[in-house]
Amino acid sequence: MKETILKITNLHAEINGIKILNGVNLEINAGEVHAIMGPNGSGKSTLAKIIAGHPAYEIISGQIELYDQDITTMDPEIRAHLGIFLAFQYPIEIPGVSNADFLRLAYNARKKAMNGEELDPLSFFELVSKKLDVVGMDSKFLARNVNEGFSGGEKKRNEILQMALLDTNLAILDETDSGLDIDALKVIANGINTLAHPKNSIVLITHYQRLLNYIKPDFVHIMQAGEIKYTGDAELAHKLEESGYELIDSSNELILN
Ligand code: ADP
Ligand code: MG
């Protein structure tokens, strides 16, 4: 039997008193790639941030388990140490902190949590230099401040570089494809494919199916009004591209044409 990495059961959550998630159920096993699609405002980013432990959201009921451990109320840094990684839809800039220092601190924190070997700046530079190729990034981005003045595409590459370094168990990539031209999209998709392995799992949150031309998901979920309304295979993404989200009727049935 496949190892279950993430299990979400009947999750309800709100922010500032506004209900956003209305009973999400989701199970993700090792080795699987899941895509979460859905219209703007359906709660995709909210779900991603809640899995990562964002403190602004309040969980009203339901449960999130990682490897059978209840993480519903755990702090975000503990979740990160356990191998959850979130690539943000809108990566933040951190003025005054060099990308190299930031990446090394994140890397060493994760290694420490795994009882692994922490690296000094020189050894880390050797390691990160190899990983830069995964995302097609120039080493000059290491000396710059985190995301400061990076283009949209450069920020997205930097997120995947973090994923490559952190050896994550569950990587959630929120609209990593947005703002990328087709060449950058191919490089990043290729990078993500090389990071996928039988022991980890990847969740691709995307509005468009074009990323899924390059990374084939095992499951495609459609989120609407804070719920996962329908789950299908890779073919579902193509149908959505043609028909839009009206594909699902009011009783949550897929309307096939
Ligand atoms: P998606 O990523 O699917 O586009 P989001 O998860 O970003 O959707 O947002 C889901 C809904 O929650 C939207 O209606 C959005 O306006 C609302 N929302 C998100 N964050 C907040 C917030 N801080 N305060 C109020 N409403 C919010
Ligand atoms: Mg979003």
PDB file of N, CA and C in Angstrom, residues 18-73:
ATOM      1  N   ILE A  18     -14.590  35.710   7.986  1.00  0.00           N
ATOM      2  CA  ILE A  18     -15.188  35.329   6.693  1.00  0.00           C
ATOM      3  C   ILE A  18     -14.847  33.875   6.400  1.00  0.00           C
ATOM      4  N   LYS A  19     -15.871  33.081   6.195  1.00  0.00           N
ATOM      5  CA  LYS A  19     -15.681  31.651   5.937  1.00  0.00           C
ATOM      6  C   LYS A  19     -15.105  31.461   4.533  1.00  0.00           C
ATOM      7  N   ILE A  20     -13.983  30.757   4.435  1.00  0.00           N
ATOM      8  CA  ILE A  20     -13.371  30.553   3.108  1.00  0.00           C
ATOM      9  C   ILE A  20     -13.397  29.076   2.710  1.00  0.00           C
ATOM     10  N   LEU A  21     -12.993  28.210   3.615  1.00  0.00           N
ATOM     11  CA  LEU A  21     -13.007  26.772   3.288  1.00  0.00           C
ATOM     12  C   LEU A  21     -14.243  26.131   3.901  1.00  0.00           C
ATOM     13  N   ASN A  22     -14.941  25.358   3.093  1.00  0.00           N
ATOM     14  CA  ASN A  22     -16.234  24.813   3.496  1.00  0.00           C
ATOM     15  C   ASN A  22     -16.272  23.290   3.462  1.00  0.00           C
ATOM     16  N   GLY A  23     -15.269  22.666   4.074  1.00  0.00           N
ATOM     17  CA  GLY A  23     -15.277  21.208   4.133  1.00  0.00           C
ATOM     18  C   GLY A  23     -14.414  20.575   3.057  1.00  0.00           C
ATOM     19  N   VAL A  24     -13.103  20.835   3.160  1.00  0.00           N
ATOM     20  CA  VAL A  24     -12.170  20.274   2.169  1.00  0.00           C
ATOM     21  C   VAL A  24     -11.730  18.885   2.614  1.00  0.00           C
ATOM     22  N   ASN A  25     -11.779  17.942   1.676  1.00  0.00           N
ATOM     23  CA  ASN A  25     -11.233  16.598   1.892  1.00  0.00           C
ATOM     24  C   ASN A  25     -10.197  16.329   0.812  1.00  0.00           C
ATOM     25  N   LEU A  26      -9.040  15.831   1.237  1.00  0.00           N
ATOM     26  CA  LEU A  26      -7.964  15.595   0.266  1.00  0.00           C
ATOM     27  C   LEU A  26      -6.982  14.582   0.841  1.00  0.00           C
ATOM     28  N   GLU A  27      -6.608  13.610   0.019  1.00  0.00           N
ATOM     29  CA  GLU A  27      -5.599  12.644   0.473  1.00  0.00           C
ATOM     30  C   GLU A  27      -4.512  12.527  -0.589  1.00  0.00           C
ATOM     31  N   ILE A  28      -3.272  12.640  -0.151  1.00  0.00           N
ATOM     32  CA  ILE A  28      -2.145  12.633  -1.085  1.00  0.00           C
ATOM     33  C   ILE A  28      -1.125  11.596  -0.638  1.00  0.00           C
ATOM     34  N   ASN A  29      -0.811  10.688  -1.542  1.00  0.00           N
ATOM     35  CA  ASN A  29       0.134   9.621  -1.220  1.00  0.00           C
ATOM     36  C   ASN A  29       1.516   9.903  -1.800  1.00  0.00           C
ATOM     37  N   ALA A  30       2.497   9.222  -1.259  1.00  0.00           N
ATOM     38  CA  ALA A  30       3.874   9.352  -1.736  1.00  0.00           C
ATOM     39  C   ALA A  30       3.935   9.036  -3.228  1.00  0.00           C
ATOM     40  N   GLY A  31       4.715   9.825  -3.936  1.00  0.00           N
ATOM     41  CA  GLY A  31       4.924   9.580  -5.356  1.00  0.00           C
ATOM     42  C   GLY A  31       3.878  10.198  -6.271  1.00  0.00           C
ATOM     43  N   GLU A  32       2.899  10.872  -5.679  1.00  0.00           N
ATOM     44  CA  GLU A  32       1.815  11.421  -6.507  1.00  0.00           C
ATOM     45  C   GLU A  32       1.989  12.911  -6.793  1.00  0.00           C
ATOM     46  N   VAL A  33       1.518  13.305  -7.960  1.00  0.00           N
ATOM     47  CA  VAL A  33       1.423  14.716  -8.310  1.00  0.00           C
ATOM     48  C   VAL A  33      -0.064  15.062  -8.423  1.00  0.00           C
ATOM     49  N   HIS A  34      -0.494  16.043  -7.656  1.00  0.00           N
ATOM     50  CA  HIS A  34      -1.889  16.486  -7.676  1.00  0.00           C
ATOM     51  C   HIS A  34      -1.962  17.910  -8.215  1.00  0.00           C
ATOM     52  N   ALA A  35      -2.962  18.167  -9.042  1.00  0.00           N
ATOM     53  CA  ALA A  35      -3.214  19.542  -9.479  1.00  0.00           C
ATOM     54  C   ALA A  35      -4.508  20.007  -8.832  1.00  0.00           C
ATOM     55  N   ILE A  36      -4.486  21.233  -8.321  1.00  0.00           N
ATOM     56  CA  ILE A  36      -5.721  21.833  -7.812  1.00  0.00           C
ATOM     57  C   ILE A  36      -6.036  23.020  -8.704  1.00  0.00           C
ATOM     58  N   MET A  37      -7.184  22.917  -9.379  1.00  0.00           N
ATOM     59  CA  MET A  37      -7.602  23.977 -10.287  1.00  0.00           C
ATOM     60  C   MET A  37      -8.900  24.582  -9.765  1.00  0.00           C
ATOM     61  N   GLY A  38      -9.312  25.675 -10.365  1.00  0.00           N
ATOM     62  CA  GLY A  38     -10.556  26.284  -9.923  1.00  0.00           C
ATOM     63  C   GLY A  38     -10.538  27.764 -10.192  1.00  0.00           C
ATOM     64  N   PRO A  39     -11.724  28.358 -10.241  1.00  0.00           N
ATOM     65  CA  PRO A  39     -11.798  29.783 -10.551  1.00  0.00           C
ATOM     66  C   PRO A  39     -11.116  30.651  -9.489  1.00  0.00           C
ATOM     67  N   ASN A  40     -10.838  31.894  -9.853  1.00  0.00           N
ATOM     68  CA  ASN A  40     -10.283  32.847  -8.902  1.00  0.00           C
ATOM     69  C   ASN A  40     -11.198  32.987  -7.704  1.00  0.00           C
ATOM     70  N   GLY A  41     -10.593  33.019  -6.533  1.00  0.00           N
ATOM     71  CA  GLY A  41     -11.379  33.236  -5.329  1.00  0.00           C
ATOM     72  C   GLY A  41     -12.038  31.981  -4.786  1.00  0.00           C
ATOM     73  N   SER A  42     -11.695  30.811  -5.341  1.00  0.00           N
ATOM     74  CA  SER A  42     -12.343  29.577  -4.885  1.00  0.00           C
ATOM     75  C   SER A  42     -11.693  29.019  -3.614  1.00  0.00           C
ATOM     76  N   GLY A  43     -10.546  29.583  -3.225  1.00  0.00           N
ATOM     77  CA  GLY A  43      -9.929  29.167  -1.972  1.00  0.00           C
ATOM     78  C   GLY A  43      -8.652  28.351  -2.125  1.00  0.00           C
ATOM     79  N   LYS A  44      -8.080  28.326  -3.319  1.00  0.00           N
ATOM     80  CA  LYS A  44      -6.882  27.517  -3.569  1.00  0.00           C
ATOM     81  C   LYS A  44      -5.684  28.004  -2.743  1.00  0.00           C
ATOM     82  N   SER A  45      -5.426  29.308  -2.810  1.00  0.00           N
ATOM     83  CA  SER A  45      -4.282  29.841  -2.048  1.00  0.00           C
ATOM     84  C   SER A  45      -4.522  29.727  -0.550  1.00  0.00           C
ATOM     85  N   THR A  46      -5.777  29.923  -0.154  1.00  0.00           N
ATOM     86  CA  THR A  46      -6.127  29.787   1.263  1.00  0.00           C
ATOM     87  C   THR A  46      -5.806  28.371   1.744  1.00  0.00           C
ATOM     88  N   LEU A  47      -6.205  27.375   0.978  1.00  0.00           N
ATOM     89  CA  LEU A  47      -5.929  25.985   1.345  1.00  0.00           C
ATOM     90  C   LEU A  47      -4.419  25.758   1.460  1.00  0.00           C
ATOM     91  N   ALA A  48      -3.670  26.280   0.483  1.00  0.00           N
ATOM     92  CA  ALA A  48      -2.214  26.111   0.496  1.00  0.00           C
ATOM     93  C   ALA A  48      -1.610  26.729   1.751  1.00  0.00           C
ATOM     94  N   LYS A  49      -2.038  27.936   2.080  1.00  0.00           N
ATOM     95  CA  LYS A  49      -1.466  28.641   3.236  1.00  0.00           C
ATOM     96  C   LYS A  49      -1.860  27.959   4.542  1.00  0.00           C
ATOM     97  N   ILE A  50      -3.062  27.420   4.584  1.00  0.00           N
ATOM     98  CA  ILE A  50      -3.499  26.724   5.804  1.00  0.00           C
ATOM     99  C   ILE A  50      -2.720  25.422   5.994  1.00  0.00           C
ATOM    100  N   ILE A  51      -2.426  24.726   4.908  1.00  0.00           N
ATOM    101  CA  ILE A  51      -1.617  23.502   5.032  1.00  0.00           C
ATOM    102  C   ILE A  51      -0.225  23.865   5.573  1.00  0.00           C
ATOM    103  N   ALA A  52       0.301  25.010   5.099  1.00  0.00           N
ATOM    104  CA  ALA A  52       1.635  25.433   5.549  1.00  0.00           C
ATOM    105  C   ALA A  52       1.612  26.040   6.951  1.00  0.00           C
ATOM    106  N   GLY A  53       0.408  26.342   7.469  1.00  0.00           N
ATOM    107  CA  GLY A  53       0.315  26.831   8.843  1.00  0.00           C
ATOM    108  C   GLY A  53       0.257  28.337   8.983  1.00  0.00           C
ATOM    109  N   HIS A  54      -0.195  29.031   7.976  1.00  0.00           N
ATOM    110  CA  HIS A  54      -0.294  30.493   8.043  1.00  0.00           C
ATOM    111  C   HIS A  54      -1.160  30.913   9.243  1.00  0.00           C
ATOM    112  N   PRO A  55      -0.621  31.778  10.107  1.00  0.00           N
ATOM    113  CA  PRO A  55      -1.318  32.094  11.365  1.00  0.00           C
ATOM    114  C   PRO A  55      -2.567  32.967  11.207  1.00  0.00           C
ATOM    115  N   ALA A  56      -2.769  33.600  10.054  1.00  0.00           N
ATOM    116  CA  ALA A  56      -3.910  34.507   9.909  1.00  0.00           C
ATOM    117  C   ALA A  56      -5.242  33.769   9.776  1.00  0.00           C
ATOM    118  N   TYR A  57      -5.178  32.487   9.425  1.00  0.00           N
ATOM    119  CA  TYR A  57      -6.424  31.762   9.198  1.00  0.00           C
ATOM    120  C   TYR A  57      -6.836  30.985  10.437  1.00  0.00           C
ATOM    121  N   GLU A  58      -8.143  30.921  10.653  1.00  0.00           N
ATOM    122  CA  GLU A  58      -8.625  30.164  11.799  1.00  0.00           C
ATOM    123  C   GLU A  58      -9.335  28.899  11.331  1.00  0.00           C
ATOM    124  N   ILE A  59      -8.886  27.783  11.869  1.00  0.00           N
ATOM    125  CA  ILE A  59      -9.522  26.524  11.519  1.00  0.00           C
ATOM    126  C   ILE A  59     -10.701  26.312  12.463  1.00  0.00           C
ATOM    127  N   ILE A  60     -11.879  26.171  11.874  1.00  0.00           N
ATOM    128  CA  ILE A  60     -13.097  26.037  12.670  1.00  0.00           C
ATOM    129  C   ILE A  60     -13.317  24.577  13.033  1.00  0.00           C
ATOM    130  N   SER A  61     -13.148  23.710  12.059  1.00  0.00           N
ATOM    131  CA  SER A  61     -13.254  22.280  12.335  1.00  0.00           C
ATOM    132  C   SER A  61     -12.525  21.513  11.250  1.00  0.00           C
ATOM    133  N   GLY A  62     -12.312  20.238  11.513  1.00  0.00           N
ATOM    134  CA  GLY A  62     -11.603  19.395  10.565  1.00  0.00           C
ATOM    135  C   GLY A  62     -10.162  19.163  10.985  1.00  0.00           C
ATOM    136  N   GLN A  63      -9.446  18.407  10.169  1.00  0.00           N
ATOM    137  CA  GLN A  63      -8.122  17.939  10.572  1.00  0.00           C
ATOM    138  C   GLN A  63      -7.157  17.887   9.394  1.00  0.00           C
ATOM    139  N   ILE A  64      -5.899  18.199   9.696  1.00  0.00           N
ATOM    140  CA  ILE A  64      -4.832  18.033   8.709  1.00  0.00           C
ATOM    141  C   ILE A  64      -3.797  17.079   9.312  1.00  0.00           C
ATOM    142  N   GLU A  65      -3.524  16.006   8.602  1.00  0.00           N
ATOM    143  CA  GLU A  65      -2.520  15.055   9.087  1.00  0.00           C
ATOM    144  C   GLU A  65      -1.380  14.922   8.085  1.00  0.00           C
ATOM    145  N   LEU A  66      -0.167  14.869   8.622  1.00  0.00           N
ATOM    146  CA  LEU A  66       1.020  14.647   7.798  1.00  0.00           C
ATOM    147  C   LEU A  66       1.665  13.362   8.306  1.00  0.00           C
ATOM    148  N   TYR A  67       1.781  12.371   7.462  1.00  0.00           N
ATOM    149  CA  TYR A  67       2.286  11.044   7.893  1.00  0.00           C
ATOM    150  C   TYR A  67       1.589  10.595   9.182  1.00  0.00           C
ATOM    151  N   ASP A  68       0.266  10.651   9.192  1.00  0.00           N
ATOM    152  CA  ASP A  68      -0.548  10.192  10.325  1.00  0.00           C
ATOM    153  C   ASP A  68      -0.394  11.028  11.598  1.00  0.00           C
ATOM    154  N   GLN A  69       0.356  12.118  11.505  1.00  0.00           N
ATOM    155  CA  GLN A  69       0.517  12.989  12.675  1.00  0.00           C
ATOM    156  C   GLN A  69      -0.407  14.192  12.513  1.00  0.00           C
ATOM    157  N   ASP A  70      -1.151  14.524  13.552  1.00  0.00           N
ATOM    158  CA  ASP A  70      -2.065  15.658  13.478  1.00  0.00           C
ATOM    159  C   ASP A  70      -1.271  16.961  13.530  1.00  0.00           C
ATOM    160  N   ILE A  71      -1.310  17.714  12.444  1.00  0.00           N
ATOM    161  CA  ILE A  71      -0.553  18.977  12.396  1.00  0.00           C
ATOM    162  C   ILE A  71      -1.483  20.194  12.373  1.00  0.00           C
ATOM    163  N   THR A  72      -2.784  19.968  12.599  1.00  0.00           N
ATOM    164  CA  THR A  72      -3.800  21.015  12.419  1.00  0.00           C
ATOM    165  C   THR A  72      -3.441  22.324  13.123  1.00  0.00           C
ATOM    166  N   THR A  73      -2.858  22.229  14.314  1.00  0.00           N
ATOM    167  CA  THR A  73      -2.566  23.452  15.069  1.00  0.00           C
ATOM    168  C   THR A  73      -1.060  23.709  15.223  1.00  0.00           C
TER     169      THR A  73
END
